[in-house]
Coordinates of C-alpha atoms in Angstrom, one line a residue:
X667 CA 26.1 -10.4 -11.9
X668 CA 27.2 -8.6 -9.4
X669 CA 24.2 -6.8 -8.6
X670 CA 24.6 -2.8 -9.1
X671 CA 22.8 0.2 -7.1
X672 CA 21.0 2.0 -9.3
X673 CA 18.5 4.9 -9.2
X674 CA 15.2 5.1 -6.8
X675 CA 11.5 4.4 -7.7
X676 CA 8.9 7.4 -7.7
X677 CA 5.2 7.2 -7.0
X678 CA 2.2 9.9 -6.6
X679 CA -1.0 8.8 -6.2
X680 CA -3.4 12.6 -5.7
X681 CA -6.9 11.2 -5.8
X682 CA -9.9 13.3 -6.7
X683 CA -12.3 12.6 -5.2
X684 CA -13.4 12.9 -1.2
X685 CA -12.6 10.0 0.9
X686 CA -15.8 8.7 1.3
X687 CA -16.2 8.4 -2.7
X688 CA -14.1 5.6 -2.1
X689 CA -15.7 4.5 0.8
X690 CA -18.9 3.7 -1.0
X691 CA -17.4 2.4 -4.4
X692 CA -14.1 0.7 -3.3
X693 CA -15.0 -0.6 0.5
X694 CA -12.3 1.8 2.2
X695 CA -10.9 5.6 2.0
X696 CA -7.7 3.5 2.1
X697 CA -8.0 3.4 -1.2
X698 CA -4.9 5.6 -2.2
X699 CA -3.0 4.2 0.6
X700 CA -3.3 0.6 -0.3
X701 CA -2.8 1.9 -4.4
X702 CA 0.6 3.0 -3.3
X703 CA 1.7 0.1 -0.8
X704 CA 1.3 -1.6 -4.1
X705 CA 3.2 0.2 -6.5
X706 CA 6.0 0.7 -4.2
X707 CA 6.0 -3.2 -3.4
X708 CA 6.0 -3.0 -7.9
X709 CA 8.7 -0.9 -7.7
X710 CA 11.2 -2.7 -5.3
X711 CA 13.6 -3.7 -7.6
X712 CA 14.4 -0.5 -8.0
X713 CA 15.5 0.8 -4.4
X714 CA 16.1 -1.5 -1.2
X715 CA 18.1 0.7 0.8
X716 CA 15.0 2.5 2.5
X717 CA 11.8 4.0 2.1
X718 CA 9.3 6.7 2.7
X719 CA 6.3 7.6 2.1
X720 CA 4.3 11.3 2.3
X721 CA 0.1 12.1 3.3
X722 CA -1.2 15.8 2.4
X723 CA -4.5 16.4 3.5
X724 CA -6.4 18.7 2.1
X725 CA -9.0 21.3 3.5
X726 CA -7.4 21.1 7.9
X727 CA -8.5 23.0 10.3
X728 CA -5.7 25.1 12.1
X729 CA -4.3 22.8 14.8
X730 CA -5.0 20.1 13.2
X731 CA -1.7 17.9 11.8
X732 CA -1.9 18.5 7.9
X733 CA 1.2 16.5 7.1
X734 CA 2.5 13.4 7.0
X735 CA 5.5 11.2 6.4
X736 CA 6.9 8.0 7.4
X737 CA 10.6 6.7 6.7
X738 CA 12.8 3.4 6.7
X739 CA 15.9 1.9 6.0
X740 CA 16.7 -1.6 5.1
X741 CA 15.3 -3.9 2.6
X742 CA 12.0 -4.6 4.3
X743 CA 11.2 -0.7 5.2
X744 CA 8.2 -0.7 2.7
X745 CA 6.6 -3.4 5.5
X746 CA 7.9 -1.0 8.1
X747 CA 6.4 2.3 7.3
X748 CA 3.0 0.1 6.4
X749 CA 3.1 -1.6 9.6
X750 CA 3.4 1.3 11.2
X751 CA 0.8 3.8 9.5
X752 CA -1.5 1.3 10.0
X753 CA -0.6 0.3 13.5
X754 CA -2.1 4.6 15.0
X755 CA -5.1 2.8 13.4
X756 CA -5.9 -0.5 15.2
X757 CA -6.7 1.1 18.5
X758 CA -9.4 2.7 16.6
X759 CA -13.3 1.2 16.6
X760 CA -14.1 -0.7 13.7
X761 CA -17.2 1.0 13.1
X762 CA -15.4 4.5 13.4
X763 CA -12.5 3.1 11.1
X764 CA -15.1 2.5 7.7
X765 CA -16.5 6.1 8.8
X766 CA -14.6 8.0 5.7
X767 CA -15.2 11.8 7.2
X768 CA -14.3 10.4 10.7
X769 CA -10.9 9.2 9.0
X770 CA -10.5 12.3 7.7
X771 CA -10.5 14.8 10.6
X772 CA -9.0 12.0 13.0
X773 CA -6.4 9.4 11.6
X774 CA -2.8 10.4 10.6
X775 CA -2.5 9.4 6.2
X776 CA -6.2 10.1 5.8
X777 CA -5.5 12.1 3.0
X778 CA -5.8 13.1 -0.7
X779 CA -2.2 13.6 -1.6
X780 CA 0.2 10.3 -0.8
X781 CA 3.8 10.7 -2.6
X782 CA 5.6 7.4 -2.2
X783 CA 9.7 6.6 -2.8
X784 CA 12.0 3.9 -3.2
X785 CA 16.3 4.6 -2.2
X786 CA 19.4 3.3 -4.1
X787 CA 22.2 5.2 -3.3
X788 CA 24.5 6.6 -5.4
X789 CA 26.7 8.2 -2.7
X790 CA 27.5 6.1 -0.5
X791 CA 25.8 8.1 2.1
X792 CA 23.2 6.1 4.9
X793 CA 20.9 6.7 7.7
X794 CA 17.5 8.4 8.0
X795 CA 18.6 11.6 7.2
X796 CA 19.2 10.5 3.4
X797 CA 15.9 9.0 3.1
X798 CA 13.2 10.4 0.4
X799 CA 10.8 12.0 0.8
X800 CA 12.2 15.1 2.2
X801 CA 10.4 17.2 4.0
X802 CA 10.4 21.2 4.9
X803 CA 8.4 23.0 7.7
X804 CA 6.2 26.3 7.8
X805 CA 3.4 27.7 9.8
X806 CA 2.4 28.9 6.4
X807 CA 1.0 25.9 4.4
X808 CA 1.6 26.2 1.0
X809 CA 5.0 27.0 2.5
X810 CA 5.5 23.8 3.2
X811 CA 7.1 21.7 0.7
X812 CA 7.7 17.5 0.9
X813 CA 9.6 16.3 -2.7
X814 CA 11.4 13.0 -3.3
X815 CA 12.9 11.7 -6.5
X816 CA 14.7 9.6 -8.2
X817 CA 18.1 11.6 -9.7
X818 CA 21.7 12.3 -9.8
X819 CA 22.7 16.6 -10.1
X820 CA 25.7 16.4 -11.4
X821 CA 27.0 20.1 -10.4
X822 CA 26.0 20.3 -7.1
X823 CA 29.0 22.3 -6.4
X824 CA 27.2 25.3 -8.3
X825 CA 23.8 25.1 -7.4
X826 CA 25.2 24.5 -3.4
X827 CA 27.4 28.7 -4.0
X828 CA 23.7 29.5 -6.3
X829 CA 22.6 29.3 -2.7
X830 CA 25.3 30.7 -0.2
X831 CA 24.9 33.8 -2.4
X832 CA 21.3 34.3 -1.8
X833 CA 22.6 34.0 1.6
X834 CA 21.3 30.7 2.7
X835 CA 23.6 27.9 5.0
X836 CA 22.7 24.4 3.9
X837 CA 23.4 22.1 6.8
X838 CA 23.8 19.5 4.5
X839 CA 25.8 18.5 1.2
X840 CA 23.4 17.0 -1.1
X841 CA 21.9 16.9 -4.5
X842 CA 18.4 15.6 -2.4
X843 CA 18.7 18.6 0.5
X844 CA 19.6 21.8 -2.1
X845 CA 16.9 21.0 -4.4
X846 CA 14.6 21.3 -1.5
X847 CA 16.4 24.4 0.2
X848 CA 15.9 25.9 -3.6
X849 CA 12.6 24.8 -4.7
X850 CA 11.3 25.7 -1.0
X851 CA 13.6 29.0 -1.6
X852 CA 11.6 29.5 -5.2
X853 CA 8.0 28.6 -3.0
X854 CA 8.4 30.7 -0.8
X855 CA 8.5 33.9 -3.7
X856 CA 6.2 32.4 -5.1
X857 CA 4.0 32.7 -1.5
X858 CA 5.2 36.3 -1.5
X859 CA 3.8 36.9 -4.3
X860 CA 0.5 35.8 -4.1
X861 CA 0.4 37.6 -0.5
X862 CA 1.8 40.8 -2.7
X863 CA -1.3 40.6 -4.9
X864 CA -4.5 39.1 -2.8
X865 CA -2.9 43.1 -0.3
X866 CA -3.3 45.1 -3.4
X867 CA -7.2 43.5 -3.9
X868 CA -7.8 44.4 -0.2
X869 CA -8.3 41.2 1.2
X870 CA -7.5 40.6 4.7
X871 CA -6.9 37.7 7.1
X872 CA -7.7 34.4 6.7
X873 CA -8.6 35.7 3.0
X874 CA -5.4 36.6 2.3
X875 CA -4.5 32.8 3.1
X876 CA -7.2 31.3 0.8
X877 CA -6.5 33.6 -1.9
X878 CA -2.3 32.1 -1.9
X879 CA -3.5 28.7 -1.2
X880 CA -6.0 28.6 -4.1
X881 CA -3.2 30.9 -6.7
X882 CA 0.2 29.1 -6.1
X883 CA 1.7 28.1 -9.5
X884 CA 4.0 25.4 -9.0
X885 CA 5.2 25.6 -12.6
X886 CA 7.0 29.4 -11.5
X887 CA 8.4 27.7 -8.5
X888 CA 10.1 24.6 -10.9
X889 CA 11.3 27.8 -13.4
X890 CA 13.2 29.4 -11.2
X891 CA 14.2 26.5 -9.4
X892 CA 14.9 23.6 -12.3
X893 CA 16.8 26.1 -14.8
X894 CA 20.3 25.0 -13.8
X895 CA 20.6 22.0 -12.7
X896 CA 22.5 19.3 -14.7
X897 CA 21.7 15.4 -14.2
X898 CA 19.5 12.8 -14.9
X899 CA 16.0 13.2 -12.3
X900 CA 12.3 13.0 -12.0
X901 CA 11.7 14.5 -9.0
X902 CA 7.9 14.5 -7.4
X903 CA 6.3 17.1 -5.0
X904 CA 3.8 18.0 -2.9
X905 CA 3.0 21.3 -0.8
X906 CA 0.7 21.8 2.3
X907 CA -1.9 23.5 0.6
X908 CA -2.5 20.1 -1.8
X909 CA -0.3 21.0 -4.9
X910 CA 0.9 18.0 -6.4
X911 CA 3.8 17.4 -9.2
X912 CA 6.9 15.0 -11.1
X913 CA 8.7 17.3 -13.0
X914 CA 11.4 14.8 -15.7
X915 CA 14.7 16.2 -17.0
X916 CA 15.3 17.9 -20.4
X917 CA 17.6 15.2 -21.1
X918 CA 15.3 12.5 -21.0
X919 CA 17.3 10.2 -18.9
X920 CA 15.4 9.2 -15.7
X921 CA 12.1 8.1 -16.6
X922 CA 8.2 8.1 -15.4
X923 CA 4.5 6.8 -15.7
X924 CA 1.5 8.2 -15.8
X925 CA -2.1 7.8 -15.6
X926 CA -5.3 10.0 -15.2
X927 CA -8.6 9.9 -15.1
X928 CA -12.0 10.9 -13.1
X929 CA -10.7 9.8 -9.7
X930 CA -7.0 9.4 -9.9
X931 CA -4.1 11.0 -10.9
X932 CA -0.8 8.9 -11.0
X933 CA 2.4 8.6 -11.4
X934 CA 5.4 6.5 -11.4
X935 CA 9.1 5.1 -12.5
X936 CA 7.7 2.2 -14.6
X937 CA 4.9 1.6 -16.8
X938 CA 4.1 -2.2 -15.9
X939 CA 3.7 -0.4 -12.6
X940 CA 0.5 1.0 -13.4
X941 CA -0.6 -1.2 -15.2
X942 CA -0.1 -3.7 -12.8
X943 CA -2.0 -1.4 -10.2
X944 CA -4.8 0.2 -11.6
X945 CA -5.7 -2.4 -14.2
X946 CA -4.7 -0.7 -17.7
X947 CA -4.2 -1.4 -20.8
X948 CA -0.5 -0.5 -22.1
X949 CA -1.8 2.8 -23.9
X950 CA -3.8 3.4 -21.4
X951 CA -0.3 4.7 -19.1
X952 CA 1.9 7.6 -20.4
X953 CA 5.3 8.9 -20.0
X954 CA 6.2 12.9 -19.4
X955 CA 8.6 14.0 -21.4
X956 CA 11.9 15.6 -21.9
X957 CA 11.5 18.7 -19.5
X958 CA 7.6 18.7 -19.4
X959 CA 5.6 18.7 -15.5
X960 CA 2.5 17.0 -14.8
X961 CA 0.6 19.4 -12.0
X962 CA -2.0 18.3 -9.7
X963 CA -3.6 21.8 -8.0
X964 CA -5.2 21.8 -4.8
X965 CA -9.2 21.8 -6.7
X966 CA -7.9 18.8 -8.5
X967 CA -7.1 20.3 -11.8
X968 CA -4.4 18.5 -14.0
X969 CA -1.9 19.9 -16.9
X970 CA 1.3 18.6 -18.4
X971 CA 3.4 21.7 -18.9
X972 CA 7.4 22.4 -20.6
X973 CA 8.6 23.4 -17.5
X974 CA 12.1 23.2 -19.4
X975 CA 12.9 23.3 -23.1
X976 CA 14.4 19.9 -24.6
X977 CA 17.9 20.4 -25.0
X978 CA 19.3 16.2 -25.8
X979 CA 17.2 13.0 -26.1
X980 CA 19.1 10.6 -23.7
X981 CA 16.7 8.4 -22.3
X982 CA 18.8 6.1 -20.7
X983 CA 19.3 2.5 -22.6
X984 CA 20.7 0.6 -19.1
X985 CA 17.5 1.6 -18.2
X986 CA 16.3 -0.9 -20.7
X987 CA 18.4 -3.3 -20.4
X988 CA 19.5 -3.4 -17.1
X989 CA 17.0 -1.5 -14.2
X990 CA 13.4 -1.7 -15.1
X991 CA 10.8 -4.1 -14.6
X992 CA 11.5 -7.1 -17.9
X993 CA 7.8 -7.1 -17.6
X994 CA 7.2 -3.6 -19.2
X995 CA 5.8 -4.8 -23.3
X996 CA 8.9 -2.3 -24.9
X997 CA 11.4 -3.6 -23.0
X998 CA 11.0 -7.0 -23.9
X999 CA 10.2 -7.1 -27.0
X1000 CA 13.9 -5.1 -26.9
X1001 CA 15.6 -7.5 -24.3
X1002 CA 14.8 -10.6 -26.6
X1003 CA 16.3 -8.9 -30.0
X1004 CA 19.6 -7.5 -28.4
X1005 CA 19.4 -11.9 -27.7
X1006 CA 18.5 -12.5 -30.6
X1007 CA 21.5 -10.4 -32.3
X1008 CA 24.2 -12.3 -30.7
X1009 CA 23.5 -15.5 -32.4
X1010 CA 26.1 -14.6 -35.6
X1011 CA 29.2 -13.8 -33.1
X1012 CA 27.9 -16.9 -31.2
X1013 CA 27.8 -18.8 -33.9
X1014 CA 31.6 -18.2 -34.7
X1015 CA 32.5 -17.9 -31.3
X1016 CA 31.0 -21.9 -31.6
X1017 CA 33.2 -22.4 -34.4
X1018 CA 29.5 -22.9 -36.0
X1019 CA 28.9 -26.1 -34.0
X1020 CA 25.1 -26.0 -32.2
X1021 CA 25.3 -29.8 -32.2
X1022 CA 27.7 -29.5 -29.6
X1023 CA 27.0 -26.4 -27.9
X1024 CA 24.5 -25.8 -24.5
X1025 CA 22.9 -22.9 -23.6
X1026 CA 21.9 -20.7 -20.3
X1027 CA 21.9 -18.1 -18.7
X1028 CA 23.1 -15.8 -15.1
X1029 CA 20.2 -15.8 -13.2
X1030 CA 17.6 -13.8 -13.2
X1031 CA 18.2 -10.3 -15.3
X1032 CA 19.7 -12.2 -18.1
X1033 CA 16.4 -14.4 -18.6
X1034 CA 14.6 -12.0 -21.5
X1035 CA 18.1 -11.9 -23.1
X1036 CA 18.3 -15.7 -23.2
X1037 CA 15.0 -16.3 -24.8
X1038 CA 15.6 -14.2 -27.7
X1039 CA 19.3 -16.1 -27.5
X1040 CA 17.6 -19.1 -28.2
X1041 CA 15.0 -17.5 -30.4
X1042 CA 17.8 -16.4 -32.7
X1043 CA 19.6 -20.2 -32.4
X1044 CA 16.0 -22.0 -33.7
X1045 CA 15.3 -19.5 -36.8
X1046 CA 19.8 -20.1 -37.9
X1047 CA 19.3 -24.3 -37.0
X1048 CA 16.0 -24.1 -39.2
X1049 CA 17.4 -22.6 -42.5
X1050 CA 20.5 -25.2 -41.9
X1051 CA 17.7 -27.8 -41.8
X1052 CA 15.8 -26.6 -45.2
X1053 CA 19.3 -26.4 -47.1
X1054 CA 20.1 -29.3 -45.8
X1055 CA 17.2 -31.4 -47.2
X1056 CA 17.5 -28.8 -50.2
X1057 CA 21.5 -30.7 -50.7
X1058 CA 19.8 -34.0 -50.8
X1059 CA 19.4 -33.5 -54.2
X1060 CA 16.8 -35.9 -54.6
X1061 CA 13.2 -37.4 -52.3
X1062 CA 14.8 -38.1 -48.8
X1063 CA 14.6 -41.1 -46.8
X1064 CA 12.5 -41.3 -43.7
X1065 CA 15.7 -41.8 -41.2
X1066 CA 17.6 -38.7 -44.2
X1067 CA 14.9 -36.5 -42.8
X1068 CA 15.1 -38.0 -38.9
X1069 CA 18.8 -36.9 -39.1
X1070 CA 18.7 -33.9 -40.2
X1071 CA 15.4 -32.9 -38.3
X1072 CA 16.3 -34.2 -34.7
X1073 CA 18.8 -31.3 -34.2
X1074 CA 17.3 -28.8 -31.8
X1075 CA 18.9 -25.8 -29.7
X1076 CA 19.9 -27.1 -26.9
X1077 CA 19.6 -25.0 -23.6
X1078 CA 20.1 -26.1 -19.7
X1079 CA 19.4 -24.1 -17.0
X1080 CA 23.5 -24.2 -15.8
X1081 CA 23.8 -22.1 -13.3
X1082 CA 21.5 -21.1 -10.2
X1083 CA 21.9 -18.1 -7.6
X1084 CA 22.2 -19.6 -4.1
X1085 CA 22.8 -16.5 -2.1
X1086 CA 23.5 -14.2 -0.8
X1087 CA 27.3 -12.4 0.6
X1088 CA 26.4 -12.6 4.1
X1089 CA 28.0 -8.2 4.9
X1090 CA 28.2 -9.4 8.8
X1091 CA 31.7 -11.8 7.3
X1092 CA 34.1 -9.4 7.3
X1093 CA 37.2 -10.9 7.9
X1094 CA 38.7 -10.7 4.0
X1095 CA 39.0 -14.7 2.9
X1096 CA 35.8 -15.5 4.5
X1097 CA 34.2 -13.2 2.5
X1098 CA 36.1 -14.2 -0.7
X1099 CA 35.3 -18.0 -0.4
X1100 CA 31.6 -16.9 0.3
X1101 CA 31.2 -15.4 -2.5
X1102 CA 32.6 -17.4 -4.5
X1103 CA 29.5 -20.1 -3.6
X1104 CA 26.8 -17.4 -4.8
X1105 CA 26.4 -19.4 -7.8
X1106 CA 26.1 -23.5 -8.1
X1107 CA 25.3 -25.3 -11.2
X1108 CA 23.2 -28.0 -12.6
X1109 CA 26.2 -31.0 -12.8
X1110 CA 25.5 -33.4 -15.8
X1111 CA 24.1 -30.6 -17.7
X1112 CA 26.9 -30.8 -20.6
X1113 CA 28.9 -33.2 -21.8
X1114 CA 32.2 -32.7 -20.5
X1115 CA 35.0 -31.9 -23.1
X1116 CA 32.4 -32.4 -26.3
X1117 CA 30.0 -30.0 -25.9
X1118 CA 30.1 -25.7 -25.8
X1119 CA 28.6 -24.0 -23.1
X1120 CA 27.1 -20.3 -23.8
X1121 CA 25.2 -18.6 -21.3
X1122 CA 24.4 -15.1 -21.0
X1123 CA 24.1 -12.2 -19.3
X1124 CA 23.1 -8.4 -19.5
X1125 CA 25.2 -6.8 -19.1
X1126 CA 29.3 -7.0 -17.2
X1127 CA 30.4 -4.1 -15.2
X1128 CA 33.6 -5.2 -12.3
X1129 CA 33.3 -8.5 -13.8
X1130 CA 34.4 -9.6 -9.8
X1131 CA 31.2 -12.2 -10.2
X1132 CA 32.8 -13.8 -13.5
X1133 CA 36.2 -14.0 -11.7
X1134 CA 35.7 -15.3 -8.1
X1135 CA 31.9 -17.6 -8.9
X1136 CA 30.8 -17.7 -12.0
X1137 CA 33.9 -19.4 -14.6
X1138 CA 35.3 -21.1 -11.9
X1139 CA 31.6 -22.8 -10.4
X1140 CA 31.5 -23.6 -14.9
X1141 CA 34.6 -25.2 -15.2
X1142 CA 33.1 -28.1 -13.3
X1143 CA 31.3 -28.7 -16.1
X1144 CA 34.4 -29.2 -17.9
X1145 CA 32.8 -27.8 -20.5
X1146 CA 34.5 -27.8 -24.8
X1147 CA 34.9 -23.8 -24.9
X1148 CA 32.9 -21.0 -22.6
X1149 CA 31.2 -18.5 -23.7
X1150 CA 30.3 -15.3 -22.3
X1151 CA 27.7 -13.4 -23.5
X1152 CA 26.9 -9.9 -22.7
X1153 CA 23.7 -8.6 -24.0
X1154 CA 25.0 -4.5 -23.6
X1155 CA 27.6 -3.6 -25.3
X1156 CA 31.2 -3.1 -23.2
X1157 CA 30.5 -0.4 -20.6
X1158 CA 33.9 1.6 -20.7
X1159 CA 32.5 4.9 -18.2
X1160 CA 31.5 5.4 -15.3
X1161 CA 28.0 7.1 -14.6
X1162 CA 26.6 10.7 -12.9
X1163 CA 23.1 10.6 -13.6
X1164 CA 21.7 7.5 -10.9
X1165 CA 23.4 4.6 -11.5
X1166 CA 26.3 3.9 -8.5
X1167 CA 29.3 3.4 -11.5
X1168 CA 30.9 6.2 -10.7
X1169 CA 34.7 5.9 -10.7
X1170 CA 36.5 4.1 -13.6
X1171 CA 39.1 1.8 -12.0
X1172 CA 35.3 0.1 -11.1
X1173 CA 35.0 -1.8 -15.0
X1174 CA 36.7 -4.8 -15.7
X1175 CA 37.0 -2.9 -19.9
X1176 CA 38.7 0.1 -18.0
X1177 CA 41.3 -2.2 -16.8
X1178 CA 41.8 -4.5 -19.4
X1179 CA 42.7 -1.6 -21.2
X1180 CA 44.9 -0.2 -19.3
X1181 CA 46.8 -2.8 -19.1
X1182 CA 46.8 -3.2 -22.1
X1183 CA 48.5 0.5 -22.6
X1184 CA 51.1 -1.2 -20.7
X1185 CA 51.7 -4.3 -22.4
X1186 CA 52.6 -1.9 -24.9
X1187 CA 54.7 0.2 -23.8
X1188 CA 52.0 3.6 -24.6
X1189 CA 53.4 5.0 -21.4
X1190 CA 52.8 8.5 -22.9
X1191 CA 49.2 7.8 -24.3
X1192 CA 48.7 8.0 -20.7
X1193 CA 50.1 10.2 -19.8
X1194 CA 49.0 12.7 -22.7
X1195 CA 45.1 11.5 -21.6
X1196 CA 45.7 12.5 -18.1
X1197 CA 47.2 16.0 -18.8
X1198 CA 44.4 16.5 -21.7
X1199 CA 42.4 15.6 -18.6
X1200 CA 43.7 18.0 -16.3
X1201 CA 44.0 21.1 -18.7
X1202 CA 39.9 20.0 -19.5
X1203 CA 38.2 20.0 -16.3
X1204 CA 40.0 23.3 -15.8
X1205 CA 37.8 24.6 -19.1
X1206 CA 34.0 26.2 -19.1
X1207 CA 31.5 22.9 -19.1
X1208 CA 30.5 23.2 -22.5
X1209 CA 34.0 23.7 -24.1
X1210 CA 35.1 20.5 -22.3
X1211 CA 35.9 17.0 -24.4
X1212 CA 35.2 13.5 -23.3
X1213 CA 40.0 13.1 -23.4
X1214 CA 39.1 9.6 -21.7
X1215 CA 38.3 8.1 -24.9
X1216 CA 41.4 8.6 -26.5
X1217 CA 42.5 5.2 -24.2
X1218 CA 40.1 2.8 -26.1
X1219 CA 41.3 4.6 -29.8
X1220 CA 44.2 2.0 -30.2
X1221 CA 42.8 -1.1 -29.6
X1222 CA 39.4 -3.3 -31.3
X1223 CA 36.9 -4.4 -29.1
X1224 CA 38.3 -8.6 -29.7
X1225 CA 41.9 -6.9 -28.4
X1226 CA 40.2 -5.7 -25.0
X1227 CA 37.8 -8.7 -24.7
X1228 CA 41.2 -10.4 -25.0
X1229 CA 42.6 -8.8 -22.1
X1230 CA 39.7 -9.2 -19.9
X1231 CA 39.7 -12.7 -20.7
X1232 CA 42.7 -13.1 -19.3
X1233 CA 42.3 -10.9 -16.3
X1234 CA 39.4 -12.7 -15.2
X1235 CA 40.3 -15.9 -15.9
X1236 CA 40.5 -17.8 -12.2
X1237 CA 44.2 -19.3 -11.1
X1238 CA 43.2 -23.0 -12.1
X1239 CA 41.1 -22.6 -15.1
X1240 CA 41.9 -24.1 -18.3
X1241 CA 39.4 -23.8 -20.0
X1242 CA 39.2 -21.7 -23.0
X1243 CA 37.3 -19.0 -22.7
X1244 CA 35.8 -16.0 -25.0
X1245 CA 33.7 -12.9 -24.2
X1246 CA 31.2 -11.8 -26.6
X1247 CA 30.0 -8.5 -26.4
X1248 CA 27.4 -6.9 -28.0
X1249 CA 28.2 -4.3 -30.9
X1250 CA 26.9 -0.5 -30.4
X1251 CA 24.5 -0.7 -33.1
X1252 CA 23.0 -3.8 -31.9
X1253 CA 22.2 -1.6 -29.0
X1254 CA 20.7 1.3 -31.4
X1255 CA 18.5 -1.8 -33.6
X1256 CA 17.5 -2.9 -30.5
X1257 CA 16.5 -0.1 -28.5
X1258 CA 16.5 2.6 -30.9
X1259 CA 13.8 5.4 -28.6
X1260 CA 16.7 5.4 -26.0
X1261 CA 19.7 7.2 -27.3
X1262 CA 21.5 7.3 -23.4
X1263 CA 24.3 5.0 -24.3
X1264 CA 27.0 7.1 -22.1
X1265 CA 28.3 3.8 -20.2
X1266 CA 29.1 3.0 -23.4
X1267 CA 30.5 5.7 -25.2
X1268 CA 31.3 7.9 -23.5
X1269 CA 28.7 10.4 -25.2
X1270 CA 27.3 12.4 -22.7
X1271 CA 24.5 14.1 -22.5
X1272 CA 24.8 16.6 -20.3
X1273 CA 28.0 19.1 -19.8
X1274 CA 28.0 18.1 -16.3
X1275 CA 28.7 14.2 -17.2
X1276 CA 31.2 15.1 -19.7
X1277 CA 33.5 17.5 -16.7
X1278 CA 32.8 14.1 -14.0
X1279 CA 34.7 11.8 -16.2
X1280 CA 37.4 13.5 -17.2
X1281 CA 37.4 14.2 -13.5
X1282 CA 37.9 10.7 -12.4
X1283 CA 40.5 10.1 -15.2
X1284 CA 42.7 12.5 -13.4
X1285 CA 41.5 10.9 -10.1
X1286 CA 42.6 8.0 -11.1
X1287 CA 45.9 8.3 -12.3
X1288 CA 47.0 10.3 -8.6
X1289 CA 45.7 7.2 -7.3
X1290 CA 48.2 5.4 -9.0
X1291 CA 51.2 7.4 -8.8
X1292 CA 50.6 7.1 -4.9
X1293 CA 51.7 3.4 -5.4
X1294 CA 53.8 3.0 -8.6
X1295 CA 55.0 6.3 -8.9
X1296 CA 55.1 5.9 -12.8
X1297 CA 53.2 5.2 -15.6

């Protein structure tokens, strides 16, 4: 499968003890900083375009810096960031560097609050200005705000309008900056509310500041700033006065996990990140609920607060299939089950000829589903052996038993991921040729013209790698038949909540369906769907339906599969090819607690998703008109 640019990763560490405590117990006051580094490395799979960290020191005196930030671009950003942070300590005397009190007073990033972010862009925008965390400065500590997040909002136009109506003039049109400005605006109001309260108590000067710092309610800020956002998010933030928070969207789309004890409060995008970094059991780590926030006050008091009432249970299923670490206990089981459930359709595809079928997988994320598939076939062959022995009707000879029991599941590592496509080769033909060599094969791993080859992938999105590389190179083994298996159902619809899949024409399933409609002269359905989408986007979002679903109604999954094979078959390849997808029912059976299936069904959990999908079809048709002038 071609890599997808996906949702980002977040990490938060809040130390609940003085730095000297960690120096004494763990041998370094950098305990929090070191743990942040480990968490970010464990989440590196979630973002390789950039990274950033932030730190807040508590109780600093005026004239001293108390908020720090470091950001970098590129796949080595984490290494660069922490090298730069530690570089600031290289000229410090070794004894002083071990002195937690000296560090707290004099060294950058020697604080109690840490936040990290791994970035994958879903907007195509690049540059350090787009790398999280984002920082809003003010001379009042409590008005300083630093945020990062794993999010993508569908209604930025509405939020932008809200801000401009307030008289603000945002300098960048992106969900990250608009969230920072909106949340910052509400934080200002919260500080001013406390200023009025302190003034009414006849407090003066620094006493007012201390009152504000100790009485800011981040829940008020979140409730007033996040209520109008439509999208999937896990947003993380720090204030200059020492408040920390992580909030999850009310649709449960984007994940966030936390752990707390008397020393730390930590949050990450994935459960195994916390388990490995802090040596925890699975049951120790909790998941934030829909619309919930974990908030740590500047005094270390930690609480869970319901910011927005849950709106739906739409936890992302694609997160489980592809993006999250397979080392998670539940994800590992789910991926294995996804593979095992494909046993029957694959048996049909190979005409139940298990003796002449070799199984393999597309490295690397499909490996766990492959193990599940093997188990499904082991179970099938086991039952087959039992029935064969029972059908003998007599005491079997050793030769008969040997003949029956010798059958086993045949598996090989057929495909190897060899190199990465280097973007410095810009000339089209050269790029295509290089792309065709991304994968290599194990030669003579099956019997030519006799063995079927079943190869499983986690999902099939664009089909580009299948066409340009995988099918062609697998054909060199001369299998009797190639069965390409997807542990996920057909991906038919764009995502607008954090994954870089926003255009319908990217999906091979969509392209195949459009071609089927054209083949059968059903131009009227394409045109009707276009007209309907145009009308839908004019309606209030809550009244819209996803009209794009209509184009799939005339066809079975199998009909679309056949068209996909026709479109993806490389020139000169004559080997029979079949594609097998997971069913929607199978998806729900394997992943029952993550009901967000809009990629496959078009049932978006938020109105903004439905609107953008309709708009995507309008955009696609109008782009096609440019070249064809007709359907």
